[in-house]
CSV table of C-alpha atoms and ligand atoms in Angstrom, one decimal:
chain,number,residue,atom,x,y,z
A,877,MET,CA,-138.5,146.3,-123.6
A,878,GLU,CA,-141.1,145.3,-126.1
A,879,ILE,CA,-143.9,142.8,-125.5
A,880,ILE,CA,-144.3,140.5,-128.5
A,881,ASN,CA,-148.0,140.4,-129.5
A,882,GLY,CA,-148.7,136.8,-130.5
A,883,LYS,CA,-152.3,137.6,-131.3
A,884,GLU,CA,-151.3,140.2,-133.8
A,885,VAL,CA,-148.6,138.0,-135.5
A,886,ALA,CA,-151.1,135.1,-135.5
A,887,ALA,CA,-153.8,137.2,-137.1
A,888,ARG,CA,-151.4,138.2,-139.9
A,889,ILE,CA,-150.5,134.6,-140.6
A,890,LYS,CA,-154.1,133.4,-140.6
A,891,GLY,CA,-155.1,136.4,-142.8
A,892,GLN,CA,-152.4,135.3,-145.3
A,893,VAL,CA,-153.6,131.6,-145.2
A,894,LYS,CA,-157.2,132.7,-145.6
A,895,ALA,CA,-156.4,134.9,-148.7
A,896,ASP,CA,-154.3,132.2,-150.3
A,897,ALA,CA,-156.8,129.4,-149.5
A,898,GLU,CA,-159.7,131.4,-150.9
A,899,TYR,CA,-157.9,132.0,-154.1
A,900,LEU,CA,-156.9,128.4,-154.6
A,901,SER,CA,-160.2,127.0,-153.5
A,902,TYR,CA,-162.0,129.2,-156.0
A,903,HIS,CA,-159.8,128.1,-158.9
A,904,VAL,CA,-159.4,124.4,-158.0
A,905,GLY,CA,-162.9,123.9,-156.7
A,906,ILE,CA,-161.6,122.0,-153.6
A,907,THR,CA,-161.7,123.5,-150.0
A,908,PRO,CA,-159.0,122.6,-147.5
A,909,CYS,CA,-160.3,120.2,-144.8
A,910,LEU,CA,-158.9,119.4,-141.4
A,911,ALA,CA,-160.1,116.3,-139.5
A,912,VAL,CA,-159.6,116.4,-135.7
A,913,ILE,CA,-160.0,113.3,-133.6
A,914,LEU,CA,-161.0,113.6,-130.0
A,915,VAL,CA,-161.4,110.6,-127.8
A,916,GLY,CA,-163.0,110.8,-124.3
A,917,ASP,CA,-164.2,113.8,-122.3
A,918,ASP,CA,-161.1,115.6,-121.1
A,919,PRO,CA,-162.4,119.2,-120.7
A,920,ALA,CA,-159.1,120.9,-121.8
A,921,SER,CA,-158.9,118.7,-124.9
A,922,ALA,CA,-162.5,119.6,-125.8
A,923,VAL,CA,-161.7,123.3,-125.6
A,924,TYR,CA,-158.6,122.8,-127.8
A,925,VAL,CA,-160.7,121.0,-130.4
A,926,LYS,CA,-163.4,123.6,-130.4
A,927,ASN,CA,-160.8,126.3,-130.9
A,928,LYS,CA,-159.4,124.4,-133.9
A,929,THR,CA,-162.9,124.2,-135.4
A,930,LYS,CA,-163.2,128.0,-134.8
A,931,ASP,CA,-159.9,128.7,-136.5
A,932,CYS,CA,-160.9,126.6,-139.5
A,933,ALA,CA,-164.1,128.6,-139.9
A,934,GLU,CA,-162.1,131.8,-139.6
A,935,VAL,CA,-159.7,130.9,-142.5
A,936,GLY,CA,-162.4,129.3,-144.6
A,937,PHE,CA,-161.5,125.6,-144.1
A,938,ILE,CA,-163.8,122.7,-143.6
A,939,SER,CA,-163.4,121.1,-140.2
A,940,ARG,CA,-164.4,117.6,-139.4
A,941,GLU,CA,-164.7,116.8,-135.7
A,942,CYS,CA,-164.5,113.1,-135.1
A,943,ILE,CA,-165.6,112.8,-131.4
A,944,LEU,CA,-165.3,109.3,-130.0
A,945,PRO,CA,-166.3,108.0,-126.5
A,946,GLU,CA,-163.9,107.2,-123.8
A,947,SER,CA,-164.7,103.5,-124.3
A,948,THR,CA,-163.3,103.5,-127.9
A,949,THR,CA,-160.9,100.6,-128.6
A,950,GLN,CA,-157.5,100.8,-130.3
A,951,GLU,CA,-159.0,98.9,-133.3
A,952,GLU,CA,-161.8,101.4,-133.7
A,953,LEU,CA,-159.5,104.3,-133.5
A,954,MET,CA,-157.1,102.8,-136.0
A,955,LYS,CA,-160.0,102.1,-138.4
A,956,LEU,CA,-161.0,105.8,-138.2
A,957,VAL,CA,-157.4,106.9,-139.0
A,958,LYS,CA,-157.3,104.6,-141.9
A,959,GLU,CA,-160.6,106.0,-143.3
A,960,LEU,CA,-159.4,109.5,-142.9
A,961,ASN,CA,-156.1,108.6,-144.6
A,962,GLU,CA,-158.0,107.2,-147.6
A,963,ASP,CA,-160.5,110.1,-147.7
A,964,GLU,CA,-159.3,112.4,-150.5
A,965,THR,CA,-161.5,115.3,-149.2
A,966,VAL,CA,-159.5,115.3,-145.9
A,967,HIS,CA,-156.1,117.1,-146.2
A,968,GLY,CA,-155.0,117.3,-142.6
A,969,ILE,CA,-155.5,114.8,-139.7
A,970,LEU,CA,-154.8,115.6,-136.0
A,971,CYS,CA,-155.5,113.3,-133.1
A,972,GLN,CA,-155.8,115.4,-129.9
A,973,LEU,CA,-153.4,114.3,-127.2
A,974,PRO,CA,-153.4,112.9,-124.6
A,975,LEU,CA,-155.4,109.9,-125.4
A,976,PRO,CA,-157.2,107.9,-122.7
A,977,LYS,CA,-154.7,105.7,-120.9
A,978,HIS,CA,-155.9,102.4,-122.5
A,979,LEU,CA,-155.0,103.7,-126.0
A,980,ASP,CA,-151.5,103.6,-127.7
A,981,GLU,CA,-150.7,107.1,-128.8
A,982,ARG,CA,-147.6,106.1,-130.7
A,983,GLU,CA,-149.4,103.5,-132.8
A,984,VAL,CA,-152.0,106.1,-133.7
A,985,ILE,CA,-149.5,108.7,-134.7
A,986,ASN,CA,-147.5,106.2,-136.7
A,987,ALA,CA,-150.7,105.3,-138.6
A,988,ILE,CA,-151.4,108.8,-139.8
A,989,ASP,CA,-150.4,109.4,-143.4
A,990,PRO,CA,-147.2,111.6,-143.1
A,991,ASP,CA,-148.6,113.8,-145.9
A,992,LYS,CA,-151.6,114.6,-143.7
A,993,ASP,CA,-149.7,114.8,-140.4
A,994,VAL,CA,-150.3,118.5,-139.7
A,995,ASP,CA,-148.9,118.0,-136.1
A,996,ALA,CA,-145.6,116.8,-137.6
A,997,PHE,CA,-145.4,114.0,-135.0
A,998,HIS,CA,-145.0,111.1,-137.4
A,999,PRO,CA,-141.4,109.7,-137.3
A,1000,VAL,CA,-141.0,110.4,-141.0
A,1001,ASN,CA,-141.8,114.1,-140.4
A,1002,VAL,CA,-139.6,114.2,-137.3
A,1003,GLY,CA,-136.7,112.7,-139.4
A,1004,ARG,CA,-137.3,115.2,-142.2
A,1005,ILE,CA,-137.0,118.1,-139.7
A,1006,MET,CA,-133.7,116.7,-138.5
A,1007,ILE,CA,-132.2,116.9,-142.0
A,1008,GLY,CA,-133.9,120.2,-142.8
A,1009,GLU,CA,-136.1,118.9,-145.6
A,1010,TYR,CA,-139.6,119.3,-144.2
A,1011,ASP,CA,-143.1,120.1,-145.3
A,1012,PHE,CA,-144.5,120.5,-141.9
A,1013,LEU,CA,-143.0,121.8,-138.7
A,1014,PRO,CA,-144.6,121.1,-135.3
A,1015,CYS,CA,-147.0,124.0,-134.6
A,1016,THR,CA,-145.5,125.4,-131.4
A,1017,PRO,CA,-141.8,125.5,-132.4
A,1018,ALA,CA,-142.8,126.9,-135.8
A,1019,GLY,CA,-144.9,129.6,-134.1
A,1020,VAL,CA,-142.0,130.5,-131.8
A,1021,MET,CA,-139.7,130.9,-134.9
A,1022,GLU,CA,-142.3,133.3,-136.4
A,1023,LEU,CA,-142.4,135.3,-133.1
A,1024,ILE,CA,-138.6,135.6,-133.1
A,1025,HIS,CA,-138.6,136.7,-136.8
A,1026,SER,CA,-141.2,139.3,-135.9
A,1027,THR,CA,-138.7,141.0,-133.6
A,1028,GLY,CA,-136.2,141.5,-136.5
A,1029,VAL,CA,-133.6,139.7,-134.3
A,1030,CYS,CA,-131.4,137.4,-136.4
A,1031,VAL,CA,-130.8,133.9,-134.9
A,1032,GLU,CA,-127.5,133.4,-136.7
A,1033,GLY,CA,-124.6,133.2,-134.4
A,1034,LYS,CA,-126.7,133.9,-131.3
A,1035,ASN,CA,-126.5,131.8,-128.1
A,1036,CYS,CA,-129.9,130.1,-128.0
A,1037,VAL,CA,-131.0,128.3,-124.9
A,1038,VAL,CA,-134.0,126.0,-124.9
A,1039,VAL,CA,-135.2,124.9,-121.5
A,1040,GLY,CA,-137.1,121.6,-121.9
A,1041,ARG,CA,-136.6,118.7,-124.3
A,1042,SER,CA,-140.0,117.3,-125.1
A,1043,ASN,CA,-140.6,115.6,-128.5
A,1044,ILE,CA,-143.4,118.2,-129.2
A,1045,VAL,CA,-141.6,121.4,-128.3
A,1046,GLY,CA,-138.0,121.3,-126.8
A,1047,LYS,CA,-136.3,119.0,-129.2
A,1048,PRO,CA,-137.7,120.4,-132.5
A,1049,MET,CA,-137.3,123.9,-131.1
A,1050,SER,CA,-133.6,123.3,-130.7
A,1051,MET,CA,-133.4,121.9,-134.2
A,1052,LEU,CA,-135.1,124.9,-135.8
A,1053,LEU,CA,-132.8,127.3,-134.0
A,1054,LEU,CA,-129.9,125.2,-135.2
A,1055,HIS,CA,-131.2,125.4,-138.8
A,1056,GLU,CA,-131.0,129.2,-138.6
A,1057,ASN,CA,-127.4,128.9,-137.4
A,1058,GLY,CA,-127.9,129.6,-133.7
A,1059,THR,CA,-125.5,128.1,-131.2
A,1060,VAL,CA,-128.0,126.0,-129.3
A,1061,THR,CA,-128.0,124.6,-125.8
A,1062,THR,CA,-130.9,122.3,-124.7
A,1063,CYS,CA,-131.4,122.3,-120.9
A,1064,HIS,CA,-133.5,119.8,-118.9
A,1065,SER,CA,-134.1,118.5,-115.5
A,1066,LYS,CA,-130.6,117.0,-115.2
A,1067,THR,CA,-128.8,120.1,-116.3
A,1068,LYS,CA,-126.2,120.9,-113.6
A,1069,ASP,CA,-126.3,124.7,-113.4
A,1070,LEU,CA,-129.4,126.0,-115.3
A,1071,LYS,CA,-128.8,129.6,-114.3
A,1072,ALA,CA,-125.3,129.6,-115.7
A,1073,GLU,CA,-126.7,128.3,-119.0
A,1074,THR,CA,-129.7,130.7,-119.3
A,1075,LEU,CA,-127.5,133.7,-118.4
A,1076,ARG,CA,-125.6,133.1,-121.6
A,1077,ALA,CA,-128.8,133.1,-123.8
A,1078,ASP,CA,-129.3,135.9,-126.3
A,1079,ILE,CA,-132.5,134.0,-127.2
A,1080,LEU,CA,-134.2,132.0,-124.4
A,1081,VAL,CA,-137.1,129.7,-125.0
A,1082,ALA,CA,-138.8,128.2,-121.9
A,1083,ALA,CA,-140.8,125.1,-122.5
A,1084,VAL,CA,-140.8,123.2,-119.1
A,1085,GLY,CA,-144.3,123.4,-117.7
A,1086,LYS,CA,-143.3,124.9,-114.3
A,1087,ALA,CA,-145.0,128.2,-113.3
A,1088,LYS,CA,-142.7,131.3,-113.3
A,1089,MET,CA,-139.5,129.2,-112.9
A,1090,ILE,CA,-137.4,131.6,-115.1
A,1091,LYS,CA,-136.5,134.5,-112.8
A,1092,ALA,CA,-134.9,137.8,-113.7
A,1093,ASP,CA,-131.5,136.8,-112.2
A,1094,MET,CA,-131.4,133.9,-114.8
A,1095,VAL,CA,-131.8,136.3,-117.8
A,1096,LYS,CA,-129.1,138.1,-119.7
A,1097,PRO,CA,-129.9,141.8,-120.1
A,1098,GLY,CA,-131.4,142.4,-123.6
A,1099,ALA,CA,-132.3,138.8,-124.2
A,1100,VAL,CA,-135.3,137.8,-126.4
A,1101,VAL,CA,-137.4,135.7,-124.1
A,1102,ILE,CA,-140.1,133.3,-125.4
A,1103,ASP,CA,-142.4,131.6,-123.0
A,1104,VAL,CA,-144.1,128.4,-124.2
A,1105,GLY,CA,-145.4,127.5,-120.7
A,1106,MET,CA,-149.1,127.4,-119.9
A,1107,ASN,CA,-149.6,127.0,-116.1
A,1108,ARG,CA,-151.7,128.2,-113.3
A,1109,ASP,CA,-150.1,130.3,-110.5
A,1110,GLU,CA,-150.8,130.1,-106.8
A,1111,ASN,CA,-154.0,132.1,-107.3
A,1112,GLY,CA,-155.2,130.0,-110.2
A,1113,LYS,CA,-154.3,132.6,-112.8
A,1114,LEU,CA,-152.9,131.6,-116.1
A,1115,CYS,CA,-149.1,132.1,-116.3
A,1116,GLY,CA,-146.1,130.9,-118.2
A,1117,ASP,CA,-142.7,129.3,-117.3
A,1118,VAL,CA,-141.2,132.8,-117.1
A,1119,ASP,CA,-141.8,135.2,-114.2
A,1120,PHE,CA,-143.1,137.9,-116.6
A,1121,GLU,CA,-143.2,140.9,-114.2
A,1122,GLU,CA,-139.6,140.4,-113.2
A,1123,VAL,CA,-138.1,139.3,-116.5
A,1124,LYS,CA,-139.8,142.0,-118.6
A,1125,GLU,CA,-137.4,144.5,-117.0
A,1126,LYS,CA,-134.4,142.7,-118.4
A,1127,ALA,CA,-135.5,141.4,-121.7
A,1128,SER,CA,-135.4,143.3,-125.0
A,1129,TYR,CA,-138.4,141.3,-126.3
A,1130,ILE,CA,-140.7,139.0,-124.3
A,1131,THR,CA,-143.9,137.1,-125.0
A,1132,PRO,CA,-146.8,137.3,-122.5
A,1133,VAL,CA,-149.0,134.4,-121.3
A,1134,PRO,CA,-151.7,134.3,-122.5
A,1135,GLY,CA,-151.4,136.1,-125.9
A,1136,GLY,CA,-147.9,135.0,-126.9
A,1137,VAL,CA,-147.1,131.5,-128.2
A,1138,GLY,CA,-150.6,130.1,-127.7
A,1139,PRO,CA,-152.3,132.0,-130.6
A,1140,MET,CA,-149.3,131.2,-132.8
A,1141,THR,CA,-149.6,127.4,-132.3
A,1142,ARG,CA,-153.2,127.7,-133.5
A,1143,ALA,CA,-152.2,129.8,-136.5
A,1144,MET,CA,-149.4,127.4,-137.5
A,1145,LEU,CA,-151.9,124.5,-137.5
A,1146,MET,CA,-153.9,126.4,-140.1
A,1147,LYS,CA,-150.7,127.0,-142.1
A,1148,ASN,CA,-149.8,123.3,-142.0
A,1149,THR,CA,-153.3,122.3,-143.1
A,1150,PHE,CA,-153.0,124.6,-146.0
A,1151,THR,CA,-149.6,123.1,-146.9
A,1152,ALA,CA,-151.1,119.6,-146.8
A,1153,TYR,CA,-153.9,120.8,-149.0
A,1154,LYS,CA,-151.5,122.3,-151.5
A,1155,LYS,CA,-149.5,119.0,-151.6
A,1156,ALA,CA,-152.7,117.1,-152.2
A,1157,ILE,CA,-153.8,119.2,-155.1
A,1158,GLY,CA,-150.2,119.2,-156.5
A,1159,ILE,CA,-149.1,122.7,-155.8
A,1160,LYS,CA,-145.6,123.2,-154.4
A,1161,GLY,CA,-144.5,125.8,-151.9
B,114,LIG,N1,-152.4,118.3,-127.0
B,114,LIG,C1,-151.7,119.3,-126.6
B,114,LIG,N2,-151.0,119.9,-127.5
B,114,LIG,C2,-151.2,119.2,-128.7
B,114,LIG,C3,-150.8,119.3,-130.0
B,114,LIG,O1,-150.0,120.2,-130.4
B,114,LIG,N3,-151.2,118.4,-130.9
B,114,LIG,C4,-152.1,117.4,-130.5
B,114,LIG,N4,-152.5,116.5,-131.4
B,114,LIG,N5,-152.5,117.2,-129.2
B,114,LIG,C5,-152.1,118.2,-128.3
């Protein structure tokens, strides 16, 4: 069994983005810029936004933190999105979710210019992913694909089982595995016999949000196991959706929590921001 080191893979990707961005910024005279919108004072969201700012600094991007109070109205938020859409010095826009209850997330996401939508949450980008003609991939599923690639295991023809069907992770995850010719099953809360499904998985991706729910007896020997979960166990310790201590004895490759998918999500946001920047300055690829 090998533990997949997400921090190491993420550092490699960020290093590549940094080198490419430095080169282009120097020659074009424009530096990539990511605008992050945070509304209200959810402490977890504040940490995520700080981390994004840190990542931007690390790869040489400009970051613009747009911090708005809890009392912000939908109109004010929509006005900010419009300004950022029109601002040519801003290449990527991300609105940290969840928004306070009185705000309409969907309306905000739909208002972001699809070419600046580095989360890939806009329906246009979701549609592009469906047909395999995309500029951006949502950061977490894209990061998971990079981790799978890092193992050298080829997805083509493999039984891939994704547990979870959220718009942000599960659904696009299944689509990306399908694009690489995996035979994909998406499981969810109404799946009749989850264990029977996961036991057939050569590649198992858990994205449910339930601490340690994937046990060793649910995993096929030699499977690649990717854990997207970020939960607290009974002792308040950070853990994933996979019971790591049990499952590591059966898997060929497994991601830890923390240090697996998390750092990759952050790295892929930098990659998407760089892609948006390249599009804006008229460079393909
Ligand atoms: N909140 C938790 N994860 C995410 C994410 O990937 N993007 C945004 N915008 N908000 C989030």
